[in-house]
Short mmCIF file of C-alpha atoms and ligand atoms in Angstrom, two decimals:
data_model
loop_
_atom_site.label_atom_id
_atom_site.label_comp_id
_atom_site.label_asym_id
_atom_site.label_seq_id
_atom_site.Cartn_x
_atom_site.Cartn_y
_atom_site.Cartn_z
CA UNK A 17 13.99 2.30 19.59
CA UNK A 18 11.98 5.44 19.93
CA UNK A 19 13.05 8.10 22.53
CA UNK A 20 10.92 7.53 25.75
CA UNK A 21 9.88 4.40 24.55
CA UNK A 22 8.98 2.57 27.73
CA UNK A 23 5.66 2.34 29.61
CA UNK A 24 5.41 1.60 32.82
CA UNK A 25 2.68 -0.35 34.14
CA UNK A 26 0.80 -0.90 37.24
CA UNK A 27 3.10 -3.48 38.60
CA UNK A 28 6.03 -1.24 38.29
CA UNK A 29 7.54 -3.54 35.47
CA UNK A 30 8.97 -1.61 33.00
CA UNK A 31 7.78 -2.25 28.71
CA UNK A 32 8.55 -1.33 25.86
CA UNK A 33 5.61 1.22 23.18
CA UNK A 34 5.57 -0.19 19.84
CA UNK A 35 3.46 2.47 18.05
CA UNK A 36 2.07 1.68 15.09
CA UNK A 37 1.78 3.69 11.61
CA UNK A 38 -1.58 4.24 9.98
CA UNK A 39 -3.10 5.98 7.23
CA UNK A 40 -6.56 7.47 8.57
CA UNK A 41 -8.86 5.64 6.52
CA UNK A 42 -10.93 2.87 7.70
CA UNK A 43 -9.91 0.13 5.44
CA UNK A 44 -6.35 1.08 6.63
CA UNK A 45 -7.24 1.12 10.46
CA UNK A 46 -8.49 -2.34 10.11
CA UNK A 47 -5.73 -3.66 8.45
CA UNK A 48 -3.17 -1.90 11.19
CA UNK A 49 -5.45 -3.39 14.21
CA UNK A 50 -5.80 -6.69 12.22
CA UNK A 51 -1.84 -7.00 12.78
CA UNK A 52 -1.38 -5.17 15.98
CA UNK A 53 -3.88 -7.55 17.54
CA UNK A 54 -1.65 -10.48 15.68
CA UNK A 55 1.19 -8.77 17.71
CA UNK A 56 -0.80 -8.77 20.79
CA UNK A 57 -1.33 -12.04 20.63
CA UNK A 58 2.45 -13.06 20.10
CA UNK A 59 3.64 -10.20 22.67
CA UNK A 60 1.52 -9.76 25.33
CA UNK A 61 3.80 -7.61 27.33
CA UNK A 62 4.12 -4.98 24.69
CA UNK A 63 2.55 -1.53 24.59
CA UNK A 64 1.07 -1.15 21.28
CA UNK A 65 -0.19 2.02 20.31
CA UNK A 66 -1.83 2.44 16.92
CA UNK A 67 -0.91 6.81 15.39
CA UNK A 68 -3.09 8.21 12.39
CA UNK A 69 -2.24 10.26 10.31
CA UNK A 70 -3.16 11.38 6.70
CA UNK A 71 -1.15 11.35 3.75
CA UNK A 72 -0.87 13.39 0.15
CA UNK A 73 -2.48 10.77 -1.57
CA UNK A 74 -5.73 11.09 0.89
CA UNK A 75 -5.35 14.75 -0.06
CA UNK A 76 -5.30 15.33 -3.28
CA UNK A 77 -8.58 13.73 -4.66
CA UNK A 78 -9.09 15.21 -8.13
CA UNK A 79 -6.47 14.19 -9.97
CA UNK A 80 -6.45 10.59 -11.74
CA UNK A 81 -3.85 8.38 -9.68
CA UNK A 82 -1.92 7.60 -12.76
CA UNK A 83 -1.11 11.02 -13.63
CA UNK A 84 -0.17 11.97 -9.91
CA UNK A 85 2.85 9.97 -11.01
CA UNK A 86 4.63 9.70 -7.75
CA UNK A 87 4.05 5.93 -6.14
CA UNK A 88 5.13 6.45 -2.29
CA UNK A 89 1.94 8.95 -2.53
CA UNK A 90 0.32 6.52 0.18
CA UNK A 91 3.82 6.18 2.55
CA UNK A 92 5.61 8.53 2.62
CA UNK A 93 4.30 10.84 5.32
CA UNK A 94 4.43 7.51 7.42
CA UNK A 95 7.80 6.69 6.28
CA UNK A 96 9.04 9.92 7.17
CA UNK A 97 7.36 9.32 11.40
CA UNK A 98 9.09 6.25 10.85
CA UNK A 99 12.50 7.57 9.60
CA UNK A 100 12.04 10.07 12.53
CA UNK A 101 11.19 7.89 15.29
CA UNK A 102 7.65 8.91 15.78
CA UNK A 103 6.37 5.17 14.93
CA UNK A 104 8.27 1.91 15.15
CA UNK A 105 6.03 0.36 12.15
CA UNK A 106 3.93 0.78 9.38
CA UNK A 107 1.17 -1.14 8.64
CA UNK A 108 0.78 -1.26 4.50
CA UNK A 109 -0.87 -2.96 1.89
CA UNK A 110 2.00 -4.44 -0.25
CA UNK A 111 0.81 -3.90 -3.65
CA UNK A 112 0.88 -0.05 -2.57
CA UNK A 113 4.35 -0.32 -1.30
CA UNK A 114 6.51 0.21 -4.64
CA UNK A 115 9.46 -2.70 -5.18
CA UNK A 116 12.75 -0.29 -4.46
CA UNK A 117 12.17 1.40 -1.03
CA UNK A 118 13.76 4.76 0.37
CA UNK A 119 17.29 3.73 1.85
CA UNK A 120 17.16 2.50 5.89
CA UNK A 121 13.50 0.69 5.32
CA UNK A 122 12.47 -2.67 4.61
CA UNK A 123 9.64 -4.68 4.65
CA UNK A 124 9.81 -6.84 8.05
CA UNK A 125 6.77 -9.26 7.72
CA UNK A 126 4.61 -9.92 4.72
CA UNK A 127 1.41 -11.36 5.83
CA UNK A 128 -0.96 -14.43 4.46
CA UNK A 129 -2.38 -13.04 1.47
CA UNK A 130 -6.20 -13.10 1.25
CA UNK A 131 -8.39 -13.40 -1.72
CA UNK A 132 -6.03 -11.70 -4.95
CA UNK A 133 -8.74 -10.93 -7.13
CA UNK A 134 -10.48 -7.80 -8.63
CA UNK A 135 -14.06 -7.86 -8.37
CA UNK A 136 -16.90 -6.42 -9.58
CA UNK A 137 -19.49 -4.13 -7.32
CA UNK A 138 -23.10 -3.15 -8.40
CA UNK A 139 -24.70 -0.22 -8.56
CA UNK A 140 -28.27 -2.15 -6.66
CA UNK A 141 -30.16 -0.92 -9.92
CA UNK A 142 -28.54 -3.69 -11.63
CA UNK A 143 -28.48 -6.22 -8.99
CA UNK A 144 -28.02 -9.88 -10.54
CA UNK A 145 -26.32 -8.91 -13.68
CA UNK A 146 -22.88 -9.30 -14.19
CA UNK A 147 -20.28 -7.71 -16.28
CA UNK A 148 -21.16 -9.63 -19.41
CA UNK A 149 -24.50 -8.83 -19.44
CA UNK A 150 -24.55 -5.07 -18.37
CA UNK A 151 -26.08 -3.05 -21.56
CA UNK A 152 -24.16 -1.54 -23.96
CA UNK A 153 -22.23 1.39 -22.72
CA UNK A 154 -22.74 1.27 -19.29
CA UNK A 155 -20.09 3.15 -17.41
CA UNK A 156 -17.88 1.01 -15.26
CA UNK A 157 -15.69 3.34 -12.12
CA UNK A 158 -11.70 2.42 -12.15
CA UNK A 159 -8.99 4.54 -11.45
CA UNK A 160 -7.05 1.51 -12.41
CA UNK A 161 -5.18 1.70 -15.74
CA UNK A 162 -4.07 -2.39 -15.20
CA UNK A 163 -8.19 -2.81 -14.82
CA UNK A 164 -9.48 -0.53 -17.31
CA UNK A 165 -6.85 -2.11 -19.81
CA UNK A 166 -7.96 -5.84 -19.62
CA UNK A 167 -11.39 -4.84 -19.10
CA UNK A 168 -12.03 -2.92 -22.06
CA UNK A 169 -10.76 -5.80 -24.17
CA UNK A 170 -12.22 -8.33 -22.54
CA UNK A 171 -15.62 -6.21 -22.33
CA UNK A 172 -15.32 -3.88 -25.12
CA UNK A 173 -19.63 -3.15 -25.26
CA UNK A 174 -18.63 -1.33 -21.51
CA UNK A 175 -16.73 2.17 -20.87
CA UNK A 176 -14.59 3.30 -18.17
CA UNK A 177 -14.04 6.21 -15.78
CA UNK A 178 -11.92 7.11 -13.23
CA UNK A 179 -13.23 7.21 -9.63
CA UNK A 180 -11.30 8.93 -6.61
CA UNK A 181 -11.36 8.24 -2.82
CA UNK A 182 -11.39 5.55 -0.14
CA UNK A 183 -13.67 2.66 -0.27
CA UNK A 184 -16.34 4.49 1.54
CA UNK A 185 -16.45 7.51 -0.71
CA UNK A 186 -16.52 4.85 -3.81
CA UNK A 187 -19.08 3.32 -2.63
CA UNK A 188 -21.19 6.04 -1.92
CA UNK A 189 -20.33 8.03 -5.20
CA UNK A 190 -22.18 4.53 -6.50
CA UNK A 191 -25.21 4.07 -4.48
CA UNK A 192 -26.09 7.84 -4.49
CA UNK A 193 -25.95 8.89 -7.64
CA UNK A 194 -26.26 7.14 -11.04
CA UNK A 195 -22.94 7.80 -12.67
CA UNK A 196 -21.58 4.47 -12.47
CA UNK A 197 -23.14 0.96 -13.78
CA UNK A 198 -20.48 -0.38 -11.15
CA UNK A 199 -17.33 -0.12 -9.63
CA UNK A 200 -14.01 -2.40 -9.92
CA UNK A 201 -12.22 -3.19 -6.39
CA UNK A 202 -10.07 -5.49 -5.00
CA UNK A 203 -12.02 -8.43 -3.16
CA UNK A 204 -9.12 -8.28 -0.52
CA UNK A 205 -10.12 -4.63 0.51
CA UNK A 206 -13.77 -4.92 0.56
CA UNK A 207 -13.94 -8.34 2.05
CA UNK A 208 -11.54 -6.65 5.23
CA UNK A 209 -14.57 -3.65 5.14
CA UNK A 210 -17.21 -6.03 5.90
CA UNK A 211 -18.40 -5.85 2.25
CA UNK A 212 -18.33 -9.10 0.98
CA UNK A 213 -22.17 -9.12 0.48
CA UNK A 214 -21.66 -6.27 -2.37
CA UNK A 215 -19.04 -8.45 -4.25
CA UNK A 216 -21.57 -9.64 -7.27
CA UNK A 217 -18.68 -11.45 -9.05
CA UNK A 218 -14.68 -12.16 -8.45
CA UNK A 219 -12.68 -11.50 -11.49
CA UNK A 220 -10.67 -14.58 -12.28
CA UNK A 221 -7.57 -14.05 -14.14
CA UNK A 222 -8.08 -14.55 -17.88
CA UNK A 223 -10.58 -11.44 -17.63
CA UNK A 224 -8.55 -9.51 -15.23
CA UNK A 225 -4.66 -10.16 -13.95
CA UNK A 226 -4.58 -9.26 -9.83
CA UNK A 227 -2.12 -6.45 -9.13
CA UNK A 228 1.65 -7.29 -8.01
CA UNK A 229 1.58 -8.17 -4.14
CA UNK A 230 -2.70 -7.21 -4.30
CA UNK A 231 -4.25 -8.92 -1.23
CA UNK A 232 -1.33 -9.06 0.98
CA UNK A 233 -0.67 -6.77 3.86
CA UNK A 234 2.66 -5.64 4.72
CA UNK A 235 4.92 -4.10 7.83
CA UNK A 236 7.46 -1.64 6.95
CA UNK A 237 10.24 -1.15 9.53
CA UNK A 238 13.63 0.70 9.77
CA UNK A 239 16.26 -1.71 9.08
CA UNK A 240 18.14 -0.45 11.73
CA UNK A 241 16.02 -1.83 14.12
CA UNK A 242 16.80 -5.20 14.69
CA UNK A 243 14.57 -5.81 17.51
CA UNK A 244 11.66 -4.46 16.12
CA UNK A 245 12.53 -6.36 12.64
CA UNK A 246 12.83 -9.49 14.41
CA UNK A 247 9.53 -9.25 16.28
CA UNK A 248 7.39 -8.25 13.45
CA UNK A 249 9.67 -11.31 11.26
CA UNK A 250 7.26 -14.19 12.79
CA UNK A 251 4.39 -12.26 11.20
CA UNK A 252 5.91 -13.26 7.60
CA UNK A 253 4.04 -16.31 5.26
CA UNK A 254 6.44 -17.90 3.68
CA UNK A 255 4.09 -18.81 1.09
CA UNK A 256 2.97 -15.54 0.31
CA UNK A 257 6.74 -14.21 0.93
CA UNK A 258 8.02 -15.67 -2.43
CA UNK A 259 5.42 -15.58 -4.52
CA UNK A 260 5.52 -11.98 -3.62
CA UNK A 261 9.12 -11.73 -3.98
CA UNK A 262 8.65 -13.74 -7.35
CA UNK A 263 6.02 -10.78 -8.55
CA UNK A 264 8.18 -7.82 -7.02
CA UNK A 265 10.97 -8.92 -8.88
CA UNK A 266 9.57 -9.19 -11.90
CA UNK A 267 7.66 -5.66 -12.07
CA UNK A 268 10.92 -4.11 -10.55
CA UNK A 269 13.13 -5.35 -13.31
CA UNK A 270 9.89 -4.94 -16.19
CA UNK A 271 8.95 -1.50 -15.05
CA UNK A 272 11.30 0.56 -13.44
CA UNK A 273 10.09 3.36 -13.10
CA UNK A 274 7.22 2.44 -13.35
CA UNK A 275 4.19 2.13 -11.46
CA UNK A 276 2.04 -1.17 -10.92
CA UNK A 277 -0.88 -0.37 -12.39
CA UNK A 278 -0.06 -1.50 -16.21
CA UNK A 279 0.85 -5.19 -14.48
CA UNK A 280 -0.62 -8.14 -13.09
CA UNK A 281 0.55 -11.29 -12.44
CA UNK A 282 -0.87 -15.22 -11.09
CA UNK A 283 1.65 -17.12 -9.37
CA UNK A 284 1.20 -20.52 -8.51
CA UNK A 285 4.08 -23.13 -8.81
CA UNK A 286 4.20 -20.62 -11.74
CA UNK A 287 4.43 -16.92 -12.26
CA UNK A 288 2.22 -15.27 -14.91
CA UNK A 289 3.14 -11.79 -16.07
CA UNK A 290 1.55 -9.40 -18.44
CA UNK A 291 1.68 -6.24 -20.02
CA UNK A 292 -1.24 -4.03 -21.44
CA UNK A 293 -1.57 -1.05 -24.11
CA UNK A 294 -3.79 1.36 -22.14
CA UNK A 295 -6.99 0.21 -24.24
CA UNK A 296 -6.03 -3.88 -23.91
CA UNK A 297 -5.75 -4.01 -27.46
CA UNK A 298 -1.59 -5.10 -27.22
CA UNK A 299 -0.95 -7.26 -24.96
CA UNK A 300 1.62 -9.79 -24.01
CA UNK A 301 1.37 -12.34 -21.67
CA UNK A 302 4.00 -15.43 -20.84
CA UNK A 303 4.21 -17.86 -18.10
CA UNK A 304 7.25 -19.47 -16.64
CA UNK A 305 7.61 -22.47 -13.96
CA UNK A 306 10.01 -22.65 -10.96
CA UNK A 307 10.56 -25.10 -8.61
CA UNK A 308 10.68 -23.20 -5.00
CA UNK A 309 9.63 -24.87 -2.26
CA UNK A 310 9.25 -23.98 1.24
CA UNK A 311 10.27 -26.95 3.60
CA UNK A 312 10.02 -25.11 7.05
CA UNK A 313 12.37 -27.27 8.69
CA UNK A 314 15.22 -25.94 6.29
CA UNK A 315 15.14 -22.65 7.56
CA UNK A 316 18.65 -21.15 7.79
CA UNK A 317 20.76 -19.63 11.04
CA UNK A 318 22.70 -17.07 10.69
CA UNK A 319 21.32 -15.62 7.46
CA UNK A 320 22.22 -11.83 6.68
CA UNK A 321 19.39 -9.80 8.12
CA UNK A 322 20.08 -6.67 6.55
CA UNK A 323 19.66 -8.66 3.12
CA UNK A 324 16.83 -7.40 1.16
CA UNK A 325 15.07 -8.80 -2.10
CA UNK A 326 12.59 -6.13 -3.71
CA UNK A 327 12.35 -4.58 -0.54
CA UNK A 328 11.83 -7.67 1.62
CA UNK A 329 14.03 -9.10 4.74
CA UNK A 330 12.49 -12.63 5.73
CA UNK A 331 15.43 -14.07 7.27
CA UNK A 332 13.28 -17.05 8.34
CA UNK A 333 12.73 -18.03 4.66
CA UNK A 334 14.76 -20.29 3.06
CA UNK A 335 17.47 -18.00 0.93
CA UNK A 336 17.90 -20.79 -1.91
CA UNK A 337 13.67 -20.40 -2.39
CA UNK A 338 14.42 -16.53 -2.16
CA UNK A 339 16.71 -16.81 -5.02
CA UNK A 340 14.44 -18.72 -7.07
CA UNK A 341 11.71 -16.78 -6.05
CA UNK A 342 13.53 -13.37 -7.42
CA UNK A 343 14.82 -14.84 -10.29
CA UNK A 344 11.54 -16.28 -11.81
CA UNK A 345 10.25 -13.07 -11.61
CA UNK A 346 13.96 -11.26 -13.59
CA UNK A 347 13.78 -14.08 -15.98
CA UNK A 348 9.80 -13.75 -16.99
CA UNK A 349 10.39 -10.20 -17.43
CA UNK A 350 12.96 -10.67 -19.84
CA UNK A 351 11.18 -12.91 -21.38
CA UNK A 352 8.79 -9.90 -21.84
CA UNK A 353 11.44 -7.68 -22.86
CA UNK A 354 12.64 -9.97 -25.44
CA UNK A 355 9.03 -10.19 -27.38
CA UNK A 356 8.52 -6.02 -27.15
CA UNK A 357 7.15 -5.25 -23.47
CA UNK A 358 9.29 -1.87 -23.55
CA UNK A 359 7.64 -0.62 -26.73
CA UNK A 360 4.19 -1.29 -25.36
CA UNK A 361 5.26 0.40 -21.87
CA UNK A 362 6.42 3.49 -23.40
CA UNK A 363 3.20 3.78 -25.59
CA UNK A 364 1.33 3.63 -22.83
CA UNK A 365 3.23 5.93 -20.76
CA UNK A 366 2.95 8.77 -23.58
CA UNK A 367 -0.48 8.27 -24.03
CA UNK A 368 -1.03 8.19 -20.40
CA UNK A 369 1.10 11.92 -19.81
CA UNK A 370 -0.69 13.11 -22.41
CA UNK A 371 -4.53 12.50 -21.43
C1 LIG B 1 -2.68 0.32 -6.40
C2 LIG B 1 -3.72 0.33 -7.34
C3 LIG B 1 -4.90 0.58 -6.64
C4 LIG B 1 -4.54 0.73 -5.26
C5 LIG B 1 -3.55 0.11 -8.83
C6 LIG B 1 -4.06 -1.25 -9.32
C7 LIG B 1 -6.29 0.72 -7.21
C8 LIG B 1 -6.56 2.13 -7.63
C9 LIG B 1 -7.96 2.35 -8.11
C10 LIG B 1 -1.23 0.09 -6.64
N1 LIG B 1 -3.20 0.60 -5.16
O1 LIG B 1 -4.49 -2.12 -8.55
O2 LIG B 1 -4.05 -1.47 -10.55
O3 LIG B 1 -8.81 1.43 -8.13
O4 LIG B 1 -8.26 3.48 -8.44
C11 LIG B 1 -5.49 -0.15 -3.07
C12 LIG B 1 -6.59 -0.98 -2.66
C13 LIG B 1 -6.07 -1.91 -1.74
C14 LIG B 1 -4.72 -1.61 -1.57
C15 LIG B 1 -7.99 -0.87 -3.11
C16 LIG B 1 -8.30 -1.61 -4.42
C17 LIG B 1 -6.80 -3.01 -0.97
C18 LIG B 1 -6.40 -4.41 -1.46
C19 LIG B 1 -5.03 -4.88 -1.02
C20 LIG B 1 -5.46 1.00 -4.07
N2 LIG B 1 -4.41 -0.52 -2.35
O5 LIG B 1 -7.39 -2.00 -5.18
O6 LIG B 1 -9.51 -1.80 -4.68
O7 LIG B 1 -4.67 -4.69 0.17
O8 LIG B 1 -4.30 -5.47 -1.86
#
């Protein structure tokens, strides 16, 4: 609990401050009030109170993502409030959250994930075209390396280009000037903006595999902290918990160390994994089945709360799903492994350093 934790209100009863980590853009404001008014709602008697602050990655805005290497380029100033008290939580999109986390943090709640999918925003010159029928070298903005990968093979008469900043400065660096044909996003982010009207087509997956955990937001906590862990713990979807955990597990054990953006993955009763060369034009791409079911009324007592899988403590979800969960996504990786997925990675990697 933080030092000096406690408000006291007008009727003299005594509460406890829950304050709340954000980064200081506004796609990550509204995702932190999106869950601190969830909290409200559950808790009215707690004080929440919602700090800003910026990190390295909203810094440093000339580099290519990729080659900035490090992937806790989003957290770590937060994680460092957290470590010292200064917040109790941390509000987070999970696919940003990478799948081993800096000892004494876990992931408390993962929430209902929204809409996975990439999509595809205009630049209003070419209102009601679409991706397939953009002309011939028009110049499509990603700083995604999983994106530009699958796009370029799926779309191979369009080029790519990196594009830096938040949403906002995306958007504008498209409406205001006429470097880009359009931009890739995720439909998650710009749906929670308010954007949904500039979403001219959702990418499904056989043109373009979602990130690992896109679309899902998530609360890092101290795992010290039981009483914060177990408030923010009613926040978690078990649905979205072990498909996540399922898609965590297998980039962890297929990528290690390495970052997200080469993977993407479509779970359903099934898990769908990928890898891509950097240009799309090696690829490899299984599918497995589990059977992990959620039946709510088997949740466990008792369960080990310090017990983490890929970074996650959900001690209200059923362990045995967990398990099944974690090792669907092991197994499809090796599966990966086993048909050449390292040699691809590594390729990709040098080509990536060296650009
Ligand atoms: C990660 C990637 C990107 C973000 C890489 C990837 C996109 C970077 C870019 C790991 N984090 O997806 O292949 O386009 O240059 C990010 C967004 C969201 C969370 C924005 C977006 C919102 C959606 C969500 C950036 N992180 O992907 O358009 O909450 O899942």
């Amino acid at each position: 609990m933080s030092q000096e934790a406690h408000g006291q209100e007008g009727n003299g009863k005594v509460s406890r401050v829950i304050r709340i980590g954000t980064r200081k853009s506004q796609l990550a404001r509204i995702q932190t009030d999106s869950v601190a008014e969830k909290l409200k709602k559950l808790y009215p008697d707690v004080l929440l109170e919602i700090v800003a602050m910026s990190t390295t990655g909203d810094k440093i805005l000339d580099t290519a993502l990729s080659k900035i290497g490090e992937k806790s380029l989003f957290t770590k100033e937060l994680e460092n409030a957290l470590e010292r008290n200064e917040v109790d939580l941390v509000v987070h999109s999970l696919k940003d959250l990478p799948t081993v986390l800096p000892l004494g943090f876990t992931i408390g709640a993962v929430l209902e994930r929204e809409c996975p999918f990439d999509a595809v925003v205009l630049h209003l010159k070419n209102t009601g075209k679409c991706l397939d029928t953009l002309p011939e070298k028009s110049i499509i903005g990603t700083s995604s390396l999983r994106r530009a990968a699958q796009l370029k093979k799926r779309f191979p008469h369009l080029e790519f280009k990196d594009i830096r900043g938040n949403l906002n400065t995306r958007l504008k660096k498209l409406d205001e000037k006429e470097d880009f044909s359009a931009i890739i996003l995720a439909a998650a982010g710009l749906t929670r903006m308010g954007w949904e009207n500039r979403i001219s087509q959702v990418l499904n997956p056989d043109d373009c595999m979602y990130a690992v955990g896109q679309g899902a937001l998530a609360v890092e906590v101290r795992v010290r902290d039981k009483d914060i862990l177990e408030m923010v713990s009613v926040l978690h979807h078990p649905d979205t918990v072990l498909r996540c955990i399922a898609e965590r597990a297998f980039l962890r054990h297929l990528a290690s160390p390495w970052s997200p953006s080469f993977m993407g993955v479509l779970f359903q009763l099934y898990l769908t994994g990928a890898v891509y060369s950097l240009d799309g034009s090696d690829s490899l791409k299984e599918t497995m089945q589990t059977s992990c079911l959620y039946n709510p009324c088997q949740v466990e007592e008792g369960v080990d709360e310090g017990a983490q899988r890929v970074g996650v403590t959900a001690s209200n979800v059923p362990r045995a799903s967990q398990d099944a969960a974690e090792k669907l996504g092991v197994d499809l990786a090796q599966l990966l492994l086993s048909k050449g997925a390292k040699e691809i990675l590594t390729v990709a990697r040098q080509l990536n350093d060296a650009r």
